[in-house]
CSV table of C-alpha atoms and ligand atoms in Angstrom, one decimal:
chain,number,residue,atom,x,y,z
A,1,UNK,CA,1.4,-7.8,21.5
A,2,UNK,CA,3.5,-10.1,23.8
A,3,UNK,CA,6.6,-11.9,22.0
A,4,UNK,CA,4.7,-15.3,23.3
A,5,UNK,CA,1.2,-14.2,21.9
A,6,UNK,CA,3.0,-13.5,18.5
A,7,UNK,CA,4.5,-16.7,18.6
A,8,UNK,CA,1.1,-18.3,19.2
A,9,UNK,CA,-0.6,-16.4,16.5
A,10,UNK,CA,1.8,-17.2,14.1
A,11,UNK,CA,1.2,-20.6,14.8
A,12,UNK,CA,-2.6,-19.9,14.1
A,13,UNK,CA,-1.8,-18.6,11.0
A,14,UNK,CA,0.6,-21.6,9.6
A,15,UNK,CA,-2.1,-24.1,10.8
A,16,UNK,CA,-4.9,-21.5,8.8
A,17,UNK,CA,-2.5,-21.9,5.4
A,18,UNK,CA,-1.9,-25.8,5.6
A,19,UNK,CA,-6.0,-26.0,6.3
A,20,UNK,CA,-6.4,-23.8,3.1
A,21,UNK,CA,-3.8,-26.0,1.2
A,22,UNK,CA,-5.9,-29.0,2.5
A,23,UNK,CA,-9.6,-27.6,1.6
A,24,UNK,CA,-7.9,-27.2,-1.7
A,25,UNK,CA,-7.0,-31.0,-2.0
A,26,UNK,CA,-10.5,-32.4,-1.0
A,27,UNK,CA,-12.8,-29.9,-2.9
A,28,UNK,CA,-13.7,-31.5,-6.2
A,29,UNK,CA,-16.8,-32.1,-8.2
A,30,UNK,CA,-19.0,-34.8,-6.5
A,31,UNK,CA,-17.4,-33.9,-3.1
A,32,UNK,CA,-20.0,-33.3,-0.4
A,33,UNK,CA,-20.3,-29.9,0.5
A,34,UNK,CA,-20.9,-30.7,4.1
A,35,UNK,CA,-18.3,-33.7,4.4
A,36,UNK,CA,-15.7,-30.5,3.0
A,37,UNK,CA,-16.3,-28.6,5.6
A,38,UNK,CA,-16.3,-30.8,8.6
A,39,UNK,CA,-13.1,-32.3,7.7
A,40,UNK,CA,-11.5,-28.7,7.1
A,41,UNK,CA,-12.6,-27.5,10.3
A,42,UNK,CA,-11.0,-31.2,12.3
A,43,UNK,CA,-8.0,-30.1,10.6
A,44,UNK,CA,-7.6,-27.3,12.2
A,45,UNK,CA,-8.5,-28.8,15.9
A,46,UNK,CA,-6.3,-31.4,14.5
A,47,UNK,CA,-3.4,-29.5,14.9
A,48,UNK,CA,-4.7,-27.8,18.5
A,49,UNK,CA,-6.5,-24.7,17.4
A,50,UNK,CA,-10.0,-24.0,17.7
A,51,UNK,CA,-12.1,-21.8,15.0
A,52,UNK,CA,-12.3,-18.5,14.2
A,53,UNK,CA,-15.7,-18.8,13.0
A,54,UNK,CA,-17.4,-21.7,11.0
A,55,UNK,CA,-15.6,-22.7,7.6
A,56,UNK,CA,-17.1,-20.3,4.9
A,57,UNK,CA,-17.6,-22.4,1.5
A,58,UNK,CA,-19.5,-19.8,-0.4
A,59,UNK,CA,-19.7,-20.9,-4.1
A,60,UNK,CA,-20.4,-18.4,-7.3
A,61,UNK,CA,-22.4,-15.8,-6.6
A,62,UNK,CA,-22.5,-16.5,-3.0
A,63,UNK,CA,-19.6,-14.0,-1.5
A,64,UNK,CA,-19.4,-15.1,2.1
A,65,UNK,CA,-21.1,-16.9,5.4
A,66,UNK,CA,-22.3,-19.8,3.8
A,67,UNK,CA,-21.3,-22.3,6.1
A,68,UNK,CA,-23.3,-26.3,5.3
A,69,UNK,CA,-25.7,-27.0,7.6
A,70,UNK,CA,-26.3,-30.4,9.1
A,71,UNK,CA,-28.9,-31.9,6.7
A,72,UNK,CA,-27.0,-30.7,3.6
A,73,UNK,CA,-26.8,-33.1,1.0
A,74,UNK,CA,-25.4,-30.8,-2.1
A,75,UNK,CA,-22.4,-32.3,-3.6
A,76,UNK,CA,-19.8,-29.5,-5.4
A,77,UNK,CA,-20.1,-29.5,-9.4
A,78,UNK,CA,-17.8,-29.0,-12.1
A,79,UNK,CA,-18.9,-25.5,-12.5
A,80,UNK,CA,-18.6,-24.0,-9.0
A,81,UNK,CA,-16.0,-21.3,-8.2
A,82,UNK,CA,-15.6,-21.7,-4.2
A,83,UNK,CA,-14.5,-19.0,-1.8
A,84,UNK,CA,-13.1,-21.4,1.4
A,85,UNK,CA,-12.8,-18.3,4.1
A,86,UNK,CA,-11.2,-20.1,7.7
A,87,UNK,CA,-9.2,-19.0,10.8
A,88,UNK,CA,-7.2,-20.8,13.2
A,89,UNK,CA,-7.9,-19.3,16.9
A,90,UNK,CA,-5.4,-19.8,20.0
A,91,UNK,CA,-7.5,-18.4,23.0
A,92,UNK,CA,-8.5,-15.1,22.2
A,93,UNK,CA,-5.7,-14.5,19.4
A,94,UNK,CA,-7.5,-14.9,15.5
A,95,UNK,CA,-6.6,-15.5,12.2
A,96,UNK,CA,-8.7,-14.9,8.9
A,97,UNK,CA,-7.7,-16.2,5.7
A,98,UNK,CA,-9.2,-17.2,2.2
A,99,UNK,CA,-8.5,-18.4,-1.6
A,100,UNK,CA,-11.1,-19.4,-4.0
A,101,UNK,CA,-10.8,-22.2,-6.3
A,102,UNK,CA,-11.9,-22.4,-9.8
A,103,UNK,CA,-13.2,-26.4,-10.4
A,104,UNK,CA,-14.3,-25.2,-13.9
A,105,UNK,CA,-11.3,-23.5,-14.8
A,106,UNK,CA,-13.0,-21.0,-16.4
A,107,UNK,CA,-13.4,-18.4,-13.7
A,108,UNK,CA,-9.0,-18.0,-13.9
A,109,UNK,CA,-9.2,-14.2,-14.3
A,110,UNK,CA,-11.7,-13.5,-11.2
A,111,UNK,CA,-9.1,-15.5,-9.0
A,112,UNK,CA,-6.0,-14.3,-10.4
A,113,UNK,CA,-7.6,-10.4,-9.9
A,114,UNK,CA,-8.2,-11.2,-6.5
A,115,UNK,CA,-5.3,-13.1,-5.5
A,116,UNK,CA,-2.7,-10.0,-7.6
A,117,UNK,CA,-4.9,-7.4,-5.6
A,118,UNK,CA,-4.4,-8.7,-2.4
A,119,UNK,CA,-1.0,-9.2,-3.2
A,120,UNK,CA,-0.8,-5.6,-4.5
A,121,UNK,CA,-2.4,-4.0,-1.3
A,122,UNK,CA,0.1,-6.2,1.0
A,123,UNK,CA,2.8,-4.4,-0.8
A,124,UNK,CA,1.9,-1.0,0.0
A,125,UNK,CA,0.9,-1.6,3.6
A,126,UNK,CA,2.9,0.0,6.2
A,127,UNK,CA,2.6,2.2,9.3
A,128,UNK,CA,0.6,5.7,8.3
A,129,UNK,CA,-0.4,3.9,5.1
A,130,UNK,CA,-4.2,5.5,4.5
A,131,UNK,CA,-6.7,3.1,4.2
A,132,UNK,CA,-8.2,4.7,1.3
A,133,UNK,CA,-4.9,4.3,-0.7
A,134,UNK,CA,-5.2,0.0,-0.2
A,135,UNK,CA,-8.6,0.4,-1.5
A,136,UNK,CA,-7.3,2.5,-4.5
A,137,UNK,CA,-4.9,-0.5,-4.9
A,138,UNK,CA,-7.7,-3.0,-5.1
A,139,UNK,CA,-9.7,-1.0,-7.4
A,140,UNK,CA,-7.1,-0.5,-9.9
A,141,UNK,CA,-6.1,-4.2,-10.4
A,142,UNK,CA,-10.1,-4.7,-10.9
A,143,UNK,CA,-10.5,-2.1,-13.3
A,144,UNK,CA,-7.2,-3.3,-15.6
A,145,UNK,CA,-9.3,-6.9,-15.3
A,146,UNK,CA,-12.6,-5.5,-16.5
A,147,UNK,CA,-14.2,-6.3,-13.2
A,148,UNK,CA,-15.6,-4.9,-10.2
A,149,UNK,CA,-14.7,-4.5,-6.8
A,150,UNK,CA,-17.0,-5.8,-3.9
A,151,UNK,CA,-17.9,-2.2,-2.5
A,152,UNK,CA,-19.6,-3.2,0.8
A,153,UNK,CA,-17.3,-6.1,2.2
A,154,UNK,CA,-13.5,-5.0,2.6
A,155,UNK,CA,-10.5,-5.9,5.5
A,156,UNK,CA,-10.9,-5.4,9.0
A,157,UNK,CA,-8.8,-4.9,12.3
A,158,UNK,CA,-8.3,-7.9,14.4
A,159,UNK,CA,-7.6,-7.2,18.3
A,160,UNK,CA,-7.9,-9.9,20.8
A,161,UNK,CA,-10.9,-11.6,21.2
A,162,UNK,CA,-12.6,-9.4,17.7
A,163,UNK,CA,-12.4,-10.4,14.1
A,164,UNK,CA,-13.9,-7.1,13.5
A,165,UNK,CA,-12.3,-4.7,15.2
A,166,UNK,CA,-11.3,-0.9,14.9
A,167,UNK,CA,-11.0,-0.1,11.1
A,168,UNK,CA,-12.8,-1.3,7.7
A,169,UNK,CA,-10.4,-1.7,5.2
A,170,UNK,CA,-12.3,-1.0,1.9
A,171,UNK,CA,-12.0,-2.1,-1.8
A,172,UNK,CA,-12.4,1.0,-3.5
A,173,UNK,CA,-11.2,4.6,-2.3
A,174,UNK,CA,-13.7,5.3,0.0
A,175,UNK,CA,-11.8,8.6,0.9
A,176,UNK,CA,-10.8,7.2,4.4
A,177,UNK,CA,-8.0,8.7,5.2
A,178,UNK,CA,-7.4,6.7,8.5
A,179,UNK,CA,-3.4,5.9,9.3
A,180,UNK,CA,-2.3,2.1,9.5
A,181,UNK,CA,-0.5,2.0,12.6
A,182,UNK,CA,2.6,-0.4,13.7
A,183,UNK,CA,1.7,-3.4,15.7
A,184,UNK,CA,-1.7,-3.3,14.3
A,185,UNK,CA,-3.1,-6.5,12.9
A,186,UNK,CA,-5.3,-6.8,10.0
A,187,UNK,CA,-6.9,-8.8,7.6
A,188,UNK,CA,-7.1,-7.5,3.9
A,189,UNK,CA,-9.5,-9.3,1.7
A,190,UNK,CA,-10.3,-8.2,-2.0
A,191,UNK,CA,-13.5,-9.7,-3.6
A,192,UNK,CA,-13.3,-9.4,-7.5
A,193,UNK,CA,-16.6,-9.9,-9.4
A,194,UNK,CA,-18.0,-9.6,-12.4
A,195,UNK,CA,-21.4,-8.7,-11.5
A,196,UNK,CA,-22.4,-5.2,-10.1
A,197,UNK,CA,-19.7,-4.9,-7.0
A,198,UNK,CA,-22.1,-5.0,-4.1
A,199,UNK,CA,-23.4,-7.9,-2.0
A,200,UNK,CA,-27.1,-8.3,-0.6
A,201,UNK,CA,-27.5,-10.1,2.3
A,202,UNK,CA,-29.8,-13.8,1.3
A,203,UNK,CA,-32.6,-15.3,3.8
A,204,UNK,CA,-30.2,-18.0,4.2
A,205,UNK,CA,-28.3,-17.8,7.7
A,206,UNK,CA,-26.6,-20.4,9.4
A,207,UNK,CA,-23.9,-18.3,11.1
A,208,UNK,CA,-24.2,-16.9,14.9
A,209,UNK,CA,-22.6,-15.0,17.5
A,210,UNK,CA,-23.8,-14.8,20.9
A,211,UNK,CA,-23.3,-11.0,22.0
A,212,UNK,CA,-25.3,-10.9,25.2
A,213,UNK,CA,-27.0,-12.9,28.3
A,214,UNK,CA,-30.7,-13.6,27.8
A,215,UNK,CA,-33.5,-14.8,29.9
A,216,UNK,CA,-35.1,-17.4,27.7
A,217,UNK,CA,-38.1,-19.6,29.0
A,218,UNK,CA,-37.9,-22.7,27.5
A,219,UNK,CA,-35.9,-25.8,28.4
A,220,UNK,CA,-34.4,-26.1,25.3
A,221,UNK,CA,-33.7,-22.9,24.4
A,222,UNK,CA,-31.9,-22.7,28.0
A,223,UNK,CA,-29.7,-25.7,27.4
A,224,UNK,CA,-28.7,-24.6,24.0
A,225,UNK,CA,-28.0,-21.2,25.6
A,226,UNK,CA,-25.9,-22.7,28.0
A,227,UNK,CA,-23.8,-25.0,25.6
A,228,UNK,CA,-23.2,-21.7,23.3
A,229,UNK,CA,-21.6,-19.7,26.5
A,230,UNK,CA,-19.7,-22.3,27.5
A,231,UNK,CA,-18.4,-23.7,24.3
A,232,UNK,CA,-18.5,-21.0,21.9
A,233,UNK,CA,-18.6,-18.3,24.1
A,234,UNK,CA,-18.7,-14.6,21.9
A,235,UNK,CA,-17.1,-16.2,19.1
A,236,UNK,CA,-19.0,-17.4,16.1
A,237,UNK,CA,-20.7,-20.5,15.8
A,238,UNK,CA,-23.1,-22.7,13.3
A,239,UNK,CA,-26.2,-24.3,14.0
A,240,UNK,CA,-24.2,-27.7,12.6
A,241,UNK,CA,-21.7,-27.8,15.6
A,242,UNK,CA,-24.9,-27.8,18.1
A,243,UNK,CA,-26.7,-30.7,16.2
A,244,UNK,CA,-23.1,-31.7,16.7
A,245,UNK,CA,-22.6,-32.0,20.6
A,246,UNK,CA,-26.2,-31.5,21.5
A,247,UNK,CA,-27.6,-35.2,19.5
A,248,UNK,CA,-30.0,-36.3,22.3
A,249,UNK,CA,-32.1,-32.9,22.1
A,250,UNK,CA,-32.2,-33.5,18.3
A,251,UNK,CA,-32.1,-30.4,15.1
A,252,UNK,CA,-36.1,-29.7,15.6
A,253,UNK,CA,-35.4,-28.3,19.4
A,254,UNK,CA,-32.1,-27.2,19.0
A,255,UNK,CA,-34.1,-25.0,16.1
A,256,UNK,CA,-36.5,-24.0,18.3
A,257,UNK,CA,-34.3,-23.2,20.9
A,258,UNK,CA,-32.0,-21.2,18.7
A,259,UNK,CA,-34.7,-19.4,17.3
A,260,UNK,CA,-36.0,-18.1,20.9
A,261,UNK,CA,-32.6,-16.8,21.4
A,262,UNK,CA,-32.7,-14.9,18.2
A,263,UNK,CA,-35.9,-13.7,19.1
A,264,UNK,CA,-34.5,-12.1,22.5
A,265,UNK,CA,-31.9,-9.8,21.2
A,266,UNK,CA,-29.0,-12.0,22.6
A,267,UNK,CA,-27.8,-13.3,19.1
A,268,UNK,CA,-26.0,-11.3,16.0
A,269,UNK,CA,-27.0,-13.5,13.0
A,270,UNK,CA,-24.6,-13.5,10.1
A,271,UNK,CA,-26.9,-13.7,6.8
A,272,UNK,CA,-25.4,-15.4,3.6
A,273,UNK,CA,-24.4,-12.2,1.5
A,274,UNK,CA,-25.3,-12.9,-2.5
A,275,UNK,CA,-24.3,-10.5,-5.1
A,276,UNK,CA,-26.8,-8.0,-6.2
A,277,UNK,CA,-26.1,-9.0,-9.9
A,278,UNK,CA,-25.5,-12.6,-9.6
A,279,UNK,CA,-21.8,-12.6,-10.8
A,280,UNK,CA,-19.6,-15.0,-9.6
A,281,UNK,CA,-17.5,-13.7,-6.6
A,282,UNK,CA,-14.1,-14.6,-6.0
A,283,UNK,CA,-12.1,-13.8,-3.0
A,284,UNK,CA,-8.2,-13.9,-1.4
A,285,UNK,CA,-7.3,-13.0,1.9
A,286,UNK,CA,-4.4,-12.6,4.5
A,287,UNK,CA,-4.1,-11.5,8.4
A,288,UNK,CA,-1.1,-9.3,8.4
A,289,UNK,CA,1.1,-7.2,11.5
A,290,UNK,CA,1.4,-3.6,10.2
A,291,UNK,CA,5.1,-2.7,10.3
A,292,UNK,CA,7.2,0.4,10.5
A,293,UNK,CA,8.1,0.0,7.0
A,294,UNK,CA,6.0,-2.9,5.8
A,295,UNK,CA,4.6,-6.0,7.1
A,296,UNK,CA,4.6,-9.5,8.3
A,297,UNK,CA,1.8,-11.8,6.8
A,298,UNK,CA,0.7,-14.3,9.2
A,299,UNK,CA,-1.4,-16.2,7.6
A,300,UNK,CA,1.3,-18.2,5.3
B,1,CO,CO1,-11.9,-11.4,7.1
């Protein structure tokens, strides 16, 4: 990567911290869920950037993609343990980061085990680090906890323009014995549970990415075609930042029309994923640059 790129994406990444730091100052019981994440996601184009994808707020045994949509009126509760997942885009250059946070307080060693794995796997990165050996590293700290691992959601390469690029970076030892290599960049991202350690996906989805052209017949399904490719491009999007620009054509069309895009092949939908035992789920993640002998985190 260009010196200037770097520079850029480590801007992304400071901005993707503070908007972490700031979801942790507005989330508290009472708080709307869908007031939280709009204001996390204008603090990010606050400071310049655009989005990596919607603002994840996925809460207990929700594990990821649960994004509010427009009509939500749910309000967070004492009890909710909340995984706020977010990333700061310049251009084509991501970030991905995430903490959870505990408004019971009872949910301390779930966090804590996710936040010392991650913390854990970052110290053993490096170039020609297997990736089976920062899954071992995950598992381990879950297993001293009495908890599980979330077996079918791990890291991921991150290249220009694709948060999911290249490798899967898992949280067990999947036997992978794939090489880290400098220069890459990554995101590692343990999810510690206490439930059974794999995730289902839910009938809830609120969470797009537009992956080809499509002829689609309707009016509104063209104009909300249209506004996707040249707003959101390839990147992912929610249904909430349509009702968002596209007010006159109102949430019933927009629905419609988003719908008869689905149904032509032209959109990847991004389900909620729910454990499979209902355990509460909690998460921490970093984008990192894979180093000769280490790494840099950029996400901090
Ligand atoms: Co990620």
């Amino acid at each position: 990567m260009e010196e200037k790129d770097l520079t850029k994406l480590k801007q992304a990444g400071k901005a993707s911290a503070e908007a972490l730091a700031h979801a942790k100052s507005i989330i508290k019981p009472g708080k709307s869920i869908l007031e939280a994440a709009e204001e996390i996601e204008r603090f990010i184009t606050s400071k310049g950037f655009k989005l990596s994808f919607p603002v994840n707020l996925s809460i207990n045994e929700q594990a990821a993609h649960f994004t509010p949509e427009v009509d939500d009126k749910s309000v967070f509760s004492d009890k909710d343990l909340i995984k706020v997942d977010l990333g700061a885009r310049h251009e084509s250059l991501l970030t991905d980061s995430a903490i959870t946070i505990d408004l019971s307080g009872n949910n301390s060693k779930l966090v804590e085990a996710s936040e010392e794995a991650l913390s854990n796997a970052i110290s053993i990165v490096k170039a020609g680090r297997q990736l089976r050996d920062i899954g071992k590293e995950i598992e381990g700290v879950a297993a001293k906890h009495g908890l599980k691992p979330i077996h079918n959601l791990g890291g991921h390469g991150i290249s220009e323009a694709d948060l999911h690029a290249d490798i899967f970076i898992p949280n067990f030892d999947n036997g992978d014995n794939t090489e880290l290599e400098e220069g890459q960049i990554v995101a590692i991202e343990p999810f510690m549970t206490d439930g059974k350690g794999h995730v289902d996906e839910s009938s809830f989805t609120a969470i797009f990415q537009k992956t080809s052209e499509c002829m689609v017949r309707s009016q509104e399904a063209r104009t909300v075609s249209a506004f996707i490719d040249e707003h959101f491009a390839s990147y992912p999007f929610t249904a909430r930042w349509l009702s968002r620009e596209l007010k006159d054509m109102g949430d019933f069309k927009i629905r419609r029309g988003l719908a008869e895009i689905l149904n032509a092949g032209a959109l990847e939908p991004f389900p909620g994923l729910i454990e499979k035992g209902r355990g509460m789920v909690a998460q921490a993640e970093h984008t990192l640059i894979v180093q000769k002998d280490g790494c840099e985190i950029i996400t901090k």
